[in-house]
PDB file of C-alpha atoms in Angstrom:
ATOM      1  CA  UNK A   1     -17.334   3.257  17.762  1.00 86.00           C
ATOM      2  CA  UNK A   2     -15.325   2.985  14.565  1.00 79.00           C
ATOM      3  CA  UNK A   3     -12.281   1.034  14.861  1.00 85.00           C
ATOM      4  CA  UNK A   4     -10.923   0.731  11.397  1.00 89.00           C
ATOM      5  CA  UNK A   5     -11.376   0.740   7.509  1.00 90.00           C
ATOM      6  CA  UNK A   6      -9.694  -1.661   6.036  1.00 95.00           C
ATOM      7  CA  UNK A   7      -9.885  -1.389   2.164  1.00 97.00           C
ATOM      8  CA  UNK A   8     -10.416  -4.221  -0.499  1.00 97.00           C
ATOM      9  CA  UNK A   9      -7.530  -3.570  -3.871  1.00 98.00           C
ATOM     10  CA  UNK A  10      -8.058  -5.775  -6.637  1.00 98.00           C
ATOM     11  CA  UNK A  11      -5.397  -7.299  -8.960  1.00 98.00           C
ATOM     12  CA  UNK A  12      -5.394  -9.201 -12.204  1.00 98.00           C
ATOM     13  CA  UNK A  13      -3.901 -11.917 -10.136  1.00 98.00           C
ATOM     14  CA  UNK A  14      -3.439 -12.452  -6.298  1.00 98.00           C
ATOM     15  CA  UNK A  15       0.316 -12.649  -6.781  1.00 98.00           C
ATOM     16  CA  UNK A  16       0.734  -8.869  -7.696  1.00 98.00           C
ATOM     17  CA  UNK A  17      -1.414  -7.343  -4.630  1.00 98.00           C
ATOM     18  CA  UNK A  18       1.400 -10.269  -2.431  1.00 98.00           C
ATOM     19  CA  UNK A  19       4.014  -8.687  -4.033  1.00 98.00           C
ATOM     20  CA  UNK A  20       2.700  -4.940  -3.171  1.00 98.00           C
ATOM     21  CA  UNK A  21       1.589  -5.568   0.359  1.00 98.00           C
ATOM     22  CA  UNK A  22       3.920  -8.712   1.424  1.00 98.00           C
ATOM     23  CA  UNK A  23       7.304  -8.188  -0.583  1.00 98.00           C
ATOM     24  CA  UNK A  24       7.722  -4.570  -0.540  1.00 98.00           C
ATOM     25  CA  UNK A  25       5.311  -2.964   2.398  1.00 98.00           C
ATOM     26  CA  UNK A  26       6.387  -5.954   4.413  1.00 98.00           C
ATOM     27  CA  UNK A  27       2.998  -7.104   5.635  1.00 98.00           C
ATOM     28  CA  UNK A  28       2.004 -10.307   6.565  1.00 98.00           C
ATOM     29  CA  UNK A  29      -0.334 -12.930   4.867  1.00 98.00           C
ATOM     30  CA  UNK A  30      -3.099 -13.121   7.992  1.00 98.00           C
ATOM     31  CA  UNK A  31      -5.106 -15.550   5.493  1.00 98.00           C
ATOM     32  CA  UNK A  32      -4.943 -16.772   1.833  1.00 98.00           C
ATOM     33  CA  UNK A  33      -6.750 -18.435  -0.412  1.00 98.00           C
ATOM     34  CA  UNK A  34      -7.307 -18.640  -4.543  1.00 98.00           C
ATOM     35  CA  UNK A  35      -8.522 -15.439  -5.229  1.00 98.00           C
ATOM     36  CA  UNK A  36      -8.809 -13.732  -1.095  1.00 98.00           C
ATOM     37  CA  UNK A  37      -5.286 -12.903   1.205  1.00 98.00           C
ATOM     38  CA  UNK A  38      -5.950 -10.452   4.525  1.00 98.00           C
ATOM     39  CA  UNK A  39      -2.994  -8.974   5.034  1.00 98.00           C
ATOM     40  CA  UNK A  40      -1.802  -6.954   8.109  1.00 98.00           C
ATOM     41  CA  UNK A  41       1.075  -4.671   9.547  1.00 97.00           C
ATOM     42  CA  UNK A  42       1.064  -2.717  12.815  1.00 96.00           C
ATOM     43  CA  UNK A  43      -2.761  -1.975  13.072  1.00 92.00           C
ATOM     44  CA  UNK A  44      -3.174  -1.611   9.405  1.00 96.00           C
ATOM     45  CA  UNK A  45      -5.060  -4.141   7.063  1.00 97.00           C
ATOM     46  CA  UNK A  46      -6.044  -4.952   3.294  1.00 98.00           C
ATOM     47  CA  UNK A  47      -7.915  -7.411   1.546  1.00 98.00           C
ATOM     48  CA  UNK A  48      -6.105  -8.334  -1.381  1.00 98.00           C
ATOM     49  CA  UNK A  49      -8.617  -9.794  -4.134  1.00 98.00           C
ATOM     50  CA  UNK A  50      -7.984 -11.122  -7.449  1.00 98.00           C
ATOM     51  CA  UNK A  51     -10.597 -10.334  -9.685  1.00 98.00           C
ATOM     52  CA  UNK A  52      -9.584  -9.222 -13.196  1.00 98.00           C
ATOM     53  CA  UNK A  53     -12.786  -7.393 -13.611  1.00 97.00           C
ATOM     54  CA  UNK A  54     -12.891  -5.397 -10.965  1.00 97.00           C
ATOM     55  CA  UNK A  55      -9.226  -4.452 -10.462  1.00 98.00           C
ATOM     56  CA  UNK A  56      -9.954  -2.882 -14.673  1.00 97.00           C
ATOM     57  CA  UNK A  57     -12.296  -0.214 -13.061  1.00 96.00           C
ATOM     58  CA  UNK A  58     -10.267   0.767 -10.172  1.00 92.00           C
ATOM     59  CA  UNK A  59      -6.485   1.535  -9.471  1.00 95.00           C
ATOM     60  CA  UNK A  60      -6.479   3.297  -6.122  1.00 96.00           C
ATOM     61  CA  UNK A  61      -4.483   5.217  -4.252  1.00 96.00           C
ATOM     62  CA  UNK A  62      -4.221   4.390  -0.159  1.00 96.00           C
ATOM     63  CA  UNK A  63      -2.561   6.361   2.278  1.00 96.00           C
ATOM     64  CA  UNK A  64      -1.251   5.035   5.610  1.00 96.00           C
ATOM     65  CA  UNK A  65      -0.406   7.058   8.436  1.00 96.00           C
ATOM     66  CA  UNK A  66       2.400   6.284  10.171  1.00 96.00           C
ATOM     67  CA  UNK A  67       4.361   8.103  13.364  1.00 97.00           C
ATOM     68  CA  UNK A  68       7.866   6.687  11.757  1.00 97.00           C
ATOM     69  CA  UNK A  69       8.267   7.624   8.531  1.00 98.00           C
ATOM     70  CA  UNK A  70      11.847   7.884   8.024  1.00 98.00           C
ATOM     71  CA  UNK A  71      12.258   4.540   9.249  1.00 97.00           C
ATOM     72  CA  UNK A  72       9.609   3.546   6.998  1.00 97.00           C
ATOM     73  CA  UNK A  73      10.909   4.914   4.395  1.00 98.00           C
ATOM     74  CA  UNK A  74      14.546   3.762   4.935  1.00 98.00           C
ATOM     75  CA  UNK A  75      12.888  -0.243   4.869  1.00 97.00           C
ATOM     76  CA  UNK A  76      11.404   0.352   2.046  1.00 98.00           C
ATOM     77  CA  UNK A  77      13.636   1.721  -0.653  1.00 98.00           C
ATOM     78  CA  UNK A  78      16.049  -0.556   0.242  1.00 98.00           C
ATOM     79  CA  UNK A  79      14.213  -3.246  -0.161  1.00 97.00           C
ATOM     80  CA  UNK A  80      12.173  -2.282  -3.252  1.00 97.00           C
ATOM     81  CA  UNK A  81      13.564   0.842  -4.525  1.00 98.00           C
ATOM     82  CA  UNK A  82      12.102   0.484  -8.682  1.00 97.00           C
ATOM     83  CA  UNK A  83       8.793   0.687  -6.176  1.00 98.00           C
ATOM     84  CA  UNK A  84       9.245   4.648  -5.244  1.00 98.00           C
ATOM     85  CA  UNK A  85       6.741   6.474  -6.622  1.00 98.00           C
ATOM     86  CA  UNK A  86       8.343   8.719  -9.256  1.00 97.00           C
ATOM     87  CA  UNK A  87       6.755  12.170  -8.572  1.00 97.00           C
ATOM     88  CA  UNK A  88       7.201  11.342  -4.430  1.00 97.00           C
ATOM     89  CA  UNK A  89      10.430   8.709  -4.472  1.00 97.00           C
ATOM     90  CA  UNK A  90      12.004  10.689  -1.263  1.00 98.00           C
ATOM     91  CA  UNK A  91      10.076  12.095   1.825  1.00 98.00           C
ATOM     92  CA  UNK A  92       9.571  15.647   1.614  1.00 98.00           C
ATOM     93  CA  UNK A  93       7.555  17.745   3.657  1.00 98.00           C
ATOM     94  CA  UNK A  94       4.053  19.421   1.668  1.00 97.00           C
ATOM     95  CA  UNK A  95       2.503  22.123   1.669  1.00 97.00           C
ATOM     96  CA  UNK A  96      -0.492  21.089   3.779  1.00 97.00           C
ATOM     97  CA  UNK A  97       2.799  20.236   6.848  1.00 97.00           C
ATOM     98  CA  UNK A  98       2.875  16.476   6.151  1.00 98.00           C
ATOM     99  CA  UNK A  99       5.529  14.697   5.558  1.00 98.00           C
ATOM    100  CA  UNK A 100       5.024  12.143   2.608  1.00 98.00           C
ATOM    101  CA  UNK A 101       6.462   9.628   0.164  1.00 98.00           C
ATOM    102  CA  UNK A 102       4.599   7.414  -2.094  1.00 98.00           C
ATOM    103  CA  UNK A 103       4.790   3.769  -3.471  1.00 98.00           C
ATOM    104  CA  UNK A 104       3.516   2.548  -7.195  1.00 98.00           C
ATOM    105  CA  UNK A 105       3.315  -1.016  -8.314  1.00 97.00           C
ATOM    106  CA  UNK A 106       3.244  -2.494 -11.796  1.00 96.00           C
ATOM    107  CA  UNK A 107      -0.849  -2.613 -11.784  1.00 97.00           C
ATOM    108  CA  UNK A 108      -0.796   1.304 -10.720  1.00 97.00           C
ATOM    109  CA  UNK A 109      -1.920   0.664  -7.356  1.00 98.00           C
ATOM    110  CA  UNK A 110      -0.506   4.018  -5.544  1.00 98.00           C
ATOM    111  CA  UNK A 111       0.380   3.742  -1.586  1.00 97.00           C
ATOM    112  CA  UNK A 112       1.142   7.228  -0.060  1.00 97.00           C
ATOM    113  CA  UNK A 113       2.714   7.261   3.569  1.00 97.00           C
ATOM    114  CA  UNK A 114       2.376  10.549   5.103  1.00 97.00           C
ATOM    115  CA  UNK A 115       3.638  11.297   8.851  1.00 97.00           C
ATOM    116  CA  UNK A 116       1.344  14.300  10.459  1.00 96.00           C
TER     117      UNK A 116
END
């Protein structure tokens, strides 16, 4: 049985995936190191890596289900507003019937929250 996937983003430097995942998703650091931090909140989980190199090749976009995404929402743009994703800074419901609302950090790492 398949319990969860927990993707790997890479960053130029550690300190930008913290500032994604910890400062304005409001995970917490489950480890750190140099270069490695697991990070978790509510059942969800990332490995945040710095490695230069790697985070060059890929800027991803993650989406994260959630059955609360107004409250969601509501923690997050106060807390990090300049973080709203400028083609999905409000919640809206989309064609498909989700509702959604996106995050983008500096590095272009793009976080989508969508509530089925």
């Amino acid at each position: 049985m398949m319990i969860r996937l927990i993707p790997k983003v890479f960053f130029n430097h550690l300190s930008e995936g913290l500032d994604l995942f910890v400062g304005c998703l409001g995970f917490e650091a489950l480890y750190q190191d140099e270069s490695l931090a697991v990070v978790a909140r509510d059942g969800a989980k990332a490995y945040v890596v710095e490695s230069p190199e790697f985070a060059a090749k890929d800027r991803p976009e993650i989406t994260i289900e959630t059955d609360s995404i107004e409250a969601l929402y509501a923690e997050i743009a106060a807390k990090r507003p300049l973080l709203l994703h400028p083609n999905a800074k409000f919640v809206e419901t989309k064609p498909w019937g989700a509702k959604e609302f996106a995050v983008l950090d500096t590095t272009n790492v793009c976080i989508v929250f969508r509530q089925w």
